PDB file of C-alpha atoms in Angstrom:
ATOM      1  CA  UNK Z   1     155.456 -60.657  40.456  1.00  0.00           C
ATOM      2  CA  UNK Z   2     157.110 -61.855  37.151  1.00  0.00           C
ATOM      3  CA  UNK Z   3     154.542 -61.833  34.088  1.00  0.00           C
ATOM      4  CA  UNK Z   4     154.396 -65.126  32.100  1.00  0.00           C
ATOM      5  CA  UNK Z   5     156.258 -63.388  29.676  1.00  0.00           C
ATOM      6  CA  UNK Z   6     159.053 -62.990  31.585  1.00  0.00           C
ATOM      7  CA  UNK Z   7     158.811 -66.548  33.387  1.00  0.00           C
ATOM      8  CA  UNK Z   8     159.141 -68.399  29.656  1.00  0.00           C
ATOM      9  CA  UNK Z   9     162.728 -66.002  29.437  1.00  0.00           C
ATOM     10  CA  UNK Z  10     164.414 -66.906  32.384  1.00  0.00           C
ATOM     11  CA  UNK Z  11     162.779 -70.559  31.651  1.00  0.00           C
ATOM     12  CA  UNK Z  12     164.998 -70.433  28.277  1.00  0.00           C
ATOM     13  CA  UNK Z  13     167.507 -69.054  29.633  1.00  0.00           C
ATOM     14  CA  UNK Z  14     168.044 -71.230  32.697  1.00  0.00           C
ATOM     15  CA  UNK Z  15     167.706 -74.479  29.929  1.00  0.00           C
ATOM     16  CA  UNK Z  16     169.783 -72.690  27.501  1.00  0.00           C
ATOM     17  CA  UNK Z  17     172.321 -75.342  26.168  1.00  0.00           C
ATOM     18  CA  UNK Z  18     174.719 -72.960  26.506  1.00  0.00           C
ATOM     19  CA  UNK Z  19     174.136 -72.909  29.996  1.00  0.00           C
ATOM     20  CA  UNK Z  20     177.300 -74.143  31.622  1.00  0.00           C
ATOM     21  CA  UNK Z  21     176.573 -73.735  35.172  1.00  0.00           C
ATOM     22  CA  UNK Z  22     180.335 -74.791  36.300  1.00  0.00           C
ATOM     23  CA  UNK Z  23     181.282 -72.046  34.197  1.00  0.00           C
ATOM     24  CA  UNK Z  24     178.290 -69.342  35.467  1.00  0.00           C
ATOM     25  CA  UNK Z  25     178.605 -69.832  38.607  1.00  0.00           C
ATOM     26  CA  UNK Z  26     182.561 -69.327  39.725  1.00  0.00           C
ATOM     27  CA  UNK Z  27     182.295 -66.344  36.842  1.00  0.00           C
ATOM     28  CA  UNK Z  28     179.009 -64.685  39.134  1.00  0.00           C
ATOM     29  CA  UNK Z  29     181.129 -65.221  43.053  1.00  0.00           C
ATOM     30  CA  UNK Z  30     184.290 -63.451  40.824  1.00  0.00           C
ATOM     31  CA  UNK Z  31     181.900 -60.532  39.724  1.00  0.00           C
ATOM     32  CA  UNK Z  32     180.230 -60.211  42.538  1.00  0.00           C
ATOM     33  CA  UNK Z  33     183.224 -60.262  44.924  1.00  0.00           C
ATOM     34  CA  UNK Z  34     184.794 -57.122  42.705  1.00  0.00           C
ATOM     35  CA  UNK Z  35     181.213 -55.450  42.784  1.00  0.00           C
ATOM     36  CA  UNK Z  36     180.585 -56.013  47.069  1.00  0.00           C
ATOM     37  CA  UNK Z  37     183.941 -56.968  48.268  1.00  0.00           C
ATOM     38  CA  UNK Z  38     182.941 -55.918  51.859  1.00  0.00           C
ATOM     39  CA  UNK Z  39     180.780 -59.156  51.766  1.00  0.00           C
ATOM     40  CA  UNK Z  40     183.699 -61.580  50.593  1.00  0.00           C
ATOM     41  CA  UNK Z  41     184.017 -61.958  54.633  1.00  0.00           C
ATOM     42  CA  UNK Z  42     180.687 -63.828  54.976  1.00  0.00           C
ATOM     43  CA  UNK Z  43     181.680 -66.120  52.636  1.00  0.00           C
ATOM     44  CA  UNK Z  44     184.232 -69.326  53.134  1.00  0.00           C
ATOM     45  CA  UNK Z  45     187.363 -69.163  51.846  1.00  0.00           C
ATOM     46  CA  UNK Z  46     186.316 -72.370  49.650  1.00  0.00           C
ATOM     47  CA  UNK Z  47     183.399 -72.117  47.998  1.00  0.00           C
ATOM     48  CA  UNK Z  48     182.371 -75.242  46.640  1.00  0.00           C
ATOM     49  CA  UNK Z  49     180.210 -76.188  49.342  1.00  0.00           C
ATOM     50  CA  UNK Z  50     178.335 -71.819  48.639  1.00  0.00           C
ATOM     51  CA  UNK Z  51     178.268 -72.787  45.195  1.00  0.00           C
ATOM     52  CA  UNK Z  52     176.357 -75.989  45.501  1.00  0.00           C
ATOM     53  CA  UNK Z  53     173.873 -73.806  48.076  1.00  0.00           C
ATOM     54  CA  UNK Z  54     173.086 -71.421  45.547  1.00  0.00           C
ATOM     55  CA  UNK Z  55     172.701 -74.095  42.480  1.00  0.00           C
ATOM     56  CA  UNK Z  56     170.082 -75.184  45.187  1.00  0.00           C
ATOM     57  CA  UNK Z  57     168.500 -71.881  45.866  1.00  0.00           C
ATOM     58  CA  UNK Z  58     168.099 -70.861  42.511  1.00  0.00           C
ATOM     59  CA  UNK Z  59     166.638 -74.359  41.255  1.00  0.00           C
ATOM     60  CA  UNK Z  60     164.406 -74.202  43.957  1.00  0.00           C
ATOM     61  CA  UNK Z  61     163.226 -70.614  42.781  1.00  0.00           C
ATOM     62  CA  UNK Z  62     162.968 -71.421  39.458  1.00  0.00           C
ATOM     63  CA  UNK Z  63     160.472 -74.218  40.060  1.00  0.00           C
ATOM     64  CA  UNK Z  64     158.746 -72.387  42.339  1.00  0.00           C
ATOM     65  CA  UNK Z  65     158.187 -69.452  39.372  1.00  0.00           C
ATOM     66  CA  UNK Z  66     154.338 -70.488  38.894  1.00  0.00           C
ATOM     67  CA  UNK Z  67     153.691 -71.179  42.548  1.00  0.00           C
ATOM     68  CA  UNK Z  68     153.920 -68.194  43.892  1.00  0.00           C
ATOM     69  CA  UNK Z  69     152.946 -69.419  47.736  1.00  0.00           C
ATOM     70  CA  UNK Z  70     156.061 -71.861  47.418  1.00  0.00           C
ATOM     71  CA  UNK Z  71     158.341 -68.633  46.079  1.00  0.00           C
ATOM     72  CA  UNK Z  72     157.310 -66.392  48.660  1.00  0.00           C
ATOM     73  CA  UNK Z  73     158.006 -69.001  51.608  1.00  0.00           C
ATOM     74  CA  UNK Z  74     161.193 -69.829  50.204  1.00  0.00           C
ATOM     75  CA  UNK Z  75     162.229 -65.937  49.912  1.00  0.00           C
ATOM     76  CA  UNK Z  76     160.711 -65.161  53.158  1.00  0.00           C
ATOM     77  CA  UNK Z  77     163.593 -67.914  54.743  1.00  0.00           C
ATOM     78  CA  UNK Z  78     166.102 -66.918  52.664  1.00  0.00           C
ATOM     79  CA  UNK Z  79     165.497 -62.948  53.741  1.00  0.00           C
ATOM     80  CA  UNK Z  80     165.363 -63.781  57.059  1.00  0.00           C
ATOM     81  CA  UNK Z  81     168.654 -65.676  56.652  1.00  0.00           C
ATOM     82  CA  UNK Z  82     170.295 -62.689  54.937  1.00  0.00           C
ATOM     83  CA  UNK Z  83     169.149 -60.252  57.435  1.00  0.00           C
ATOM     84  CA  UNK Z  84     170.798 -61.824  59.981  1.00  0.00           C
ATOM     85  CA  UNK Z  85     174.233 -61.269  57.778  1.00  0.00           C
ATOM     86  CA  UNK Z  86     173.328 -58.098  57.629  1.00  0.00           C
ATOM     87  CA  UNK Z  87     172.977 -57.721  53.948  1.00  0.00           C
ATOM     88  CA  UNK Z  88     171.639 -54.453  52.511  1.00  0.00           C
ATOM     89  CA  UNK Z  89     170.332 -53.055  49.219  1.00  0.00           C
ATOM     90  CA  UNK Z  90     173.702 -52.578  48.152  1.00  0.00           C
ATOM     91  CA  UNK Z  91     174.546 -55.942  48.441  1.00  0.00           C
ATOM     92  CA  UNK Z  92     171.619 -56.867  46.399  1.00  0.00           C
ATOM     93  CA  UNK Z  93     171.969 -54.543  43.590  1.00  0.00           C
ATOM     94  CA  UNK Z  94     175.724 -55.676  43.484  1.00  0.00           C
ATOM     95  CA  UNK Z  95     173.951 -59.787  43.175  1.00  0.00           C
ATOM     96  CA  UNK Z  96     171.431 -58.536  40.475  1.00  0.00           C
ATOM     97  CA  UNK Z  97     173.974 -56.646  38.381  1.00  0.00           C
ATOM     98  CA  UNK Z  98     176.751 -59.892  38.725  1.00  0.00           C
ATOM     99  CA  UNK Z  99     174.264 -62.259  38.108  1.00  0.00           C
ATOM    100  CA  UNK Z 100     173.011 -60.607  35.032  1.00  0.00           C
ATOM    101  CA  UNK Z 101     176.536 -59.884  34.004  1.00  0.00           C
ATOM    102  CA  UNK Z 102     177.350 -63.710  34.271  1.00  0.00           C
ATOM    103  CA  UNK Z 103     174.547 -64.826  32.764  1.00  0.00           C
ATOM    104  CA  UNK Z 104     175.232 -62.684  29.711  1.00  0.00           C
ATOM    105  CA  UNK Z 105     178.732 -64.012  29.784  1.00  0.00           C
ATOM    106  CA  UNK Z 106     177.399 -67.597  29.837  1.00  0.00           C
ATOM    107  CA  UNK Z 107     174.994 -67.362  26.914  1.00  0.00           C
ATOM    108  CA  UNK Z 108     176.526 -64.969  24.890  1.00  0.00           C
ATOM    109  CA  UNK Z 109     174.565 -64.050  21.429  1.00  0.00           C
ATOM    110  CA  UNK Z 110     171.775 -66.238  23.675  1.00  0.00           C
ATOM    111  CA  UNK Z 111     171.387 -63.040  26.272  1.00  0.00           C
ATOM    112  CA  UNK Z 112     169.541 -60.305  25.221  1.00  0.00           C
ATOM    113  CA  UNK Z 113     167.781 -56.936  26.100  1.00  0.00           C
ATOM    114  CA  UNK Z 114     164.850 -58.777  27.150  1.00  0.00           C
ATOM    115  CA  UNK Z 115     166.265 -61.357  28.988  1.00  0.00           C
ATOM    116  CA  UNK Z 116     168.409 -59.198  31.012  1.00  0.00           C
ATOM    117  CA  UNK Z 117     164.725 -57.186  31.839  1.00  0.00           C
ATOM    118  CA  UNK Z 118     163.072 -60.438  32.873  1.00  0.00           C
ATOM    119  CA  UNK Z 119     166.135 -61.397  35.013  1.00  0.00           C
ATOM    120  CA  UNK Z 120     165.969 -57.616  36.551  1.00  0.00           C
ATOM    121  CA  UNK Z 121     162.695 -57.391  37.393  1.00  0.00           C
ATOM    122  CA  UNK Z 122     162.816 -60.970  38.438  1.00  0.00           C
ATOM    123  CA  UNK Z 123     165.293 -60.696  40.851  1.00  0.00           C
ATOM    124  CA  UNK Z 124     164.125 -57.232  41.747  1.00  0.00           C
ATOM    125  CA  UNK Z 125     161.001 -58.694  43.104  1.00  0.00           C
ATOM    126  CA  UNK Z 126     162.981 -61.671  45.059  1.00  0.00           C
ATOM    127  CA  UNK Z 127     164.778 -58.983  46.741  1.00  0.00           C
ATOM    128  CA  UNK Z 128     161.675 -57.022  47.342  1.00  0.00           C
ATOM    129  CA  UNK Z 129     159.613 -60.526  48.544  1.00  0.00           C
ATOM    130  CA  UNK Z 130     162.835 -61.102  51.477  1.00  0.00           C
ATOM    131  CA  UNK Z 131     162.085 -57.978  52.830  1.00  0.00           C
ATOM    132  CA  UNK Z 132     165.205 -56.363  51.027  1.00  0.00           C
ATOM    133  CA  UNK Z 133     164.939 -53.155  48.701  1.00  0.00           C
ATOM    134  CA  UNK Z 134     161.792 -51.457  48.890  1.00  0.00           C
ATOM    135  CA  UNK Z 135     161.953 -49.476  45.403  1.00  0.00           C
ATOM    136  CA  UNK Z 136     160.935 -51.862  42.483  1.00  0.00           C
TER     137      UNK Z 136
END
């Protein structure tokens, strides 16, 4: 899993100041809709009610980052969820690349080569932990 390294980035990054998350996340749905738009479908048409879901998810994550039993039940749920949807690696590489991308957007000069690494491999290994993408 993530090094501690990594952890204290997407710690910063997460309690950034610049971290507007009613900007972040409307601006990652918009990038990922252009990246996967075949997956728009699963989605409601309003998303307010998504949005709050995945403000959920990824606080849920994020305090889960040094309990790694916690992390890996939550994935393992959430994987099982998204199978069901019938998401695929495609889908997930499209989420990692727009959430990176509006993360970046959100904290500007804040985001950097490292960060976007941590947040890679991070949600590399999320993907890999709900069954989803076996290459790492």
């Amino acid at each position: 899993m993530t090094d501690e390294d990594n952890k204290d980035l997407i710690r910063k990054s997460i309690e950034n100041e610049k971290m507007d998350l009613d900007a972040f996340v409307p601006a990652f749905y918009a990038k990922f809709f252009a990246a996967c738009p075949d997956i728009r479908g699963l989605f409601p048409e309003d998303l307010a009610q998504q949005e709050e879901k995945l403000l959920a998810s990824l606080t849920h994550i994020a305090e889960a980052l040094d309990d790694s039993e916690r992390l890996d039940a939550i994935l393992k749920l959430q994987g099982e969820k998204h199978r069901k949807l019938e998401v695929s690696d495609d889908h997930f590489d499209g989420f990692i690349n727009s959430f990176t991308g509006a993360l970046s957007d959100t904290l500007g000069p804040d985001w950097n080569r490292e960060t976007q690494k941590a947040w890679t491999g991070f949600l590399t290994d999320v993907a890999v932990k709900m069954n989803f993408m076996t290459r790492v």
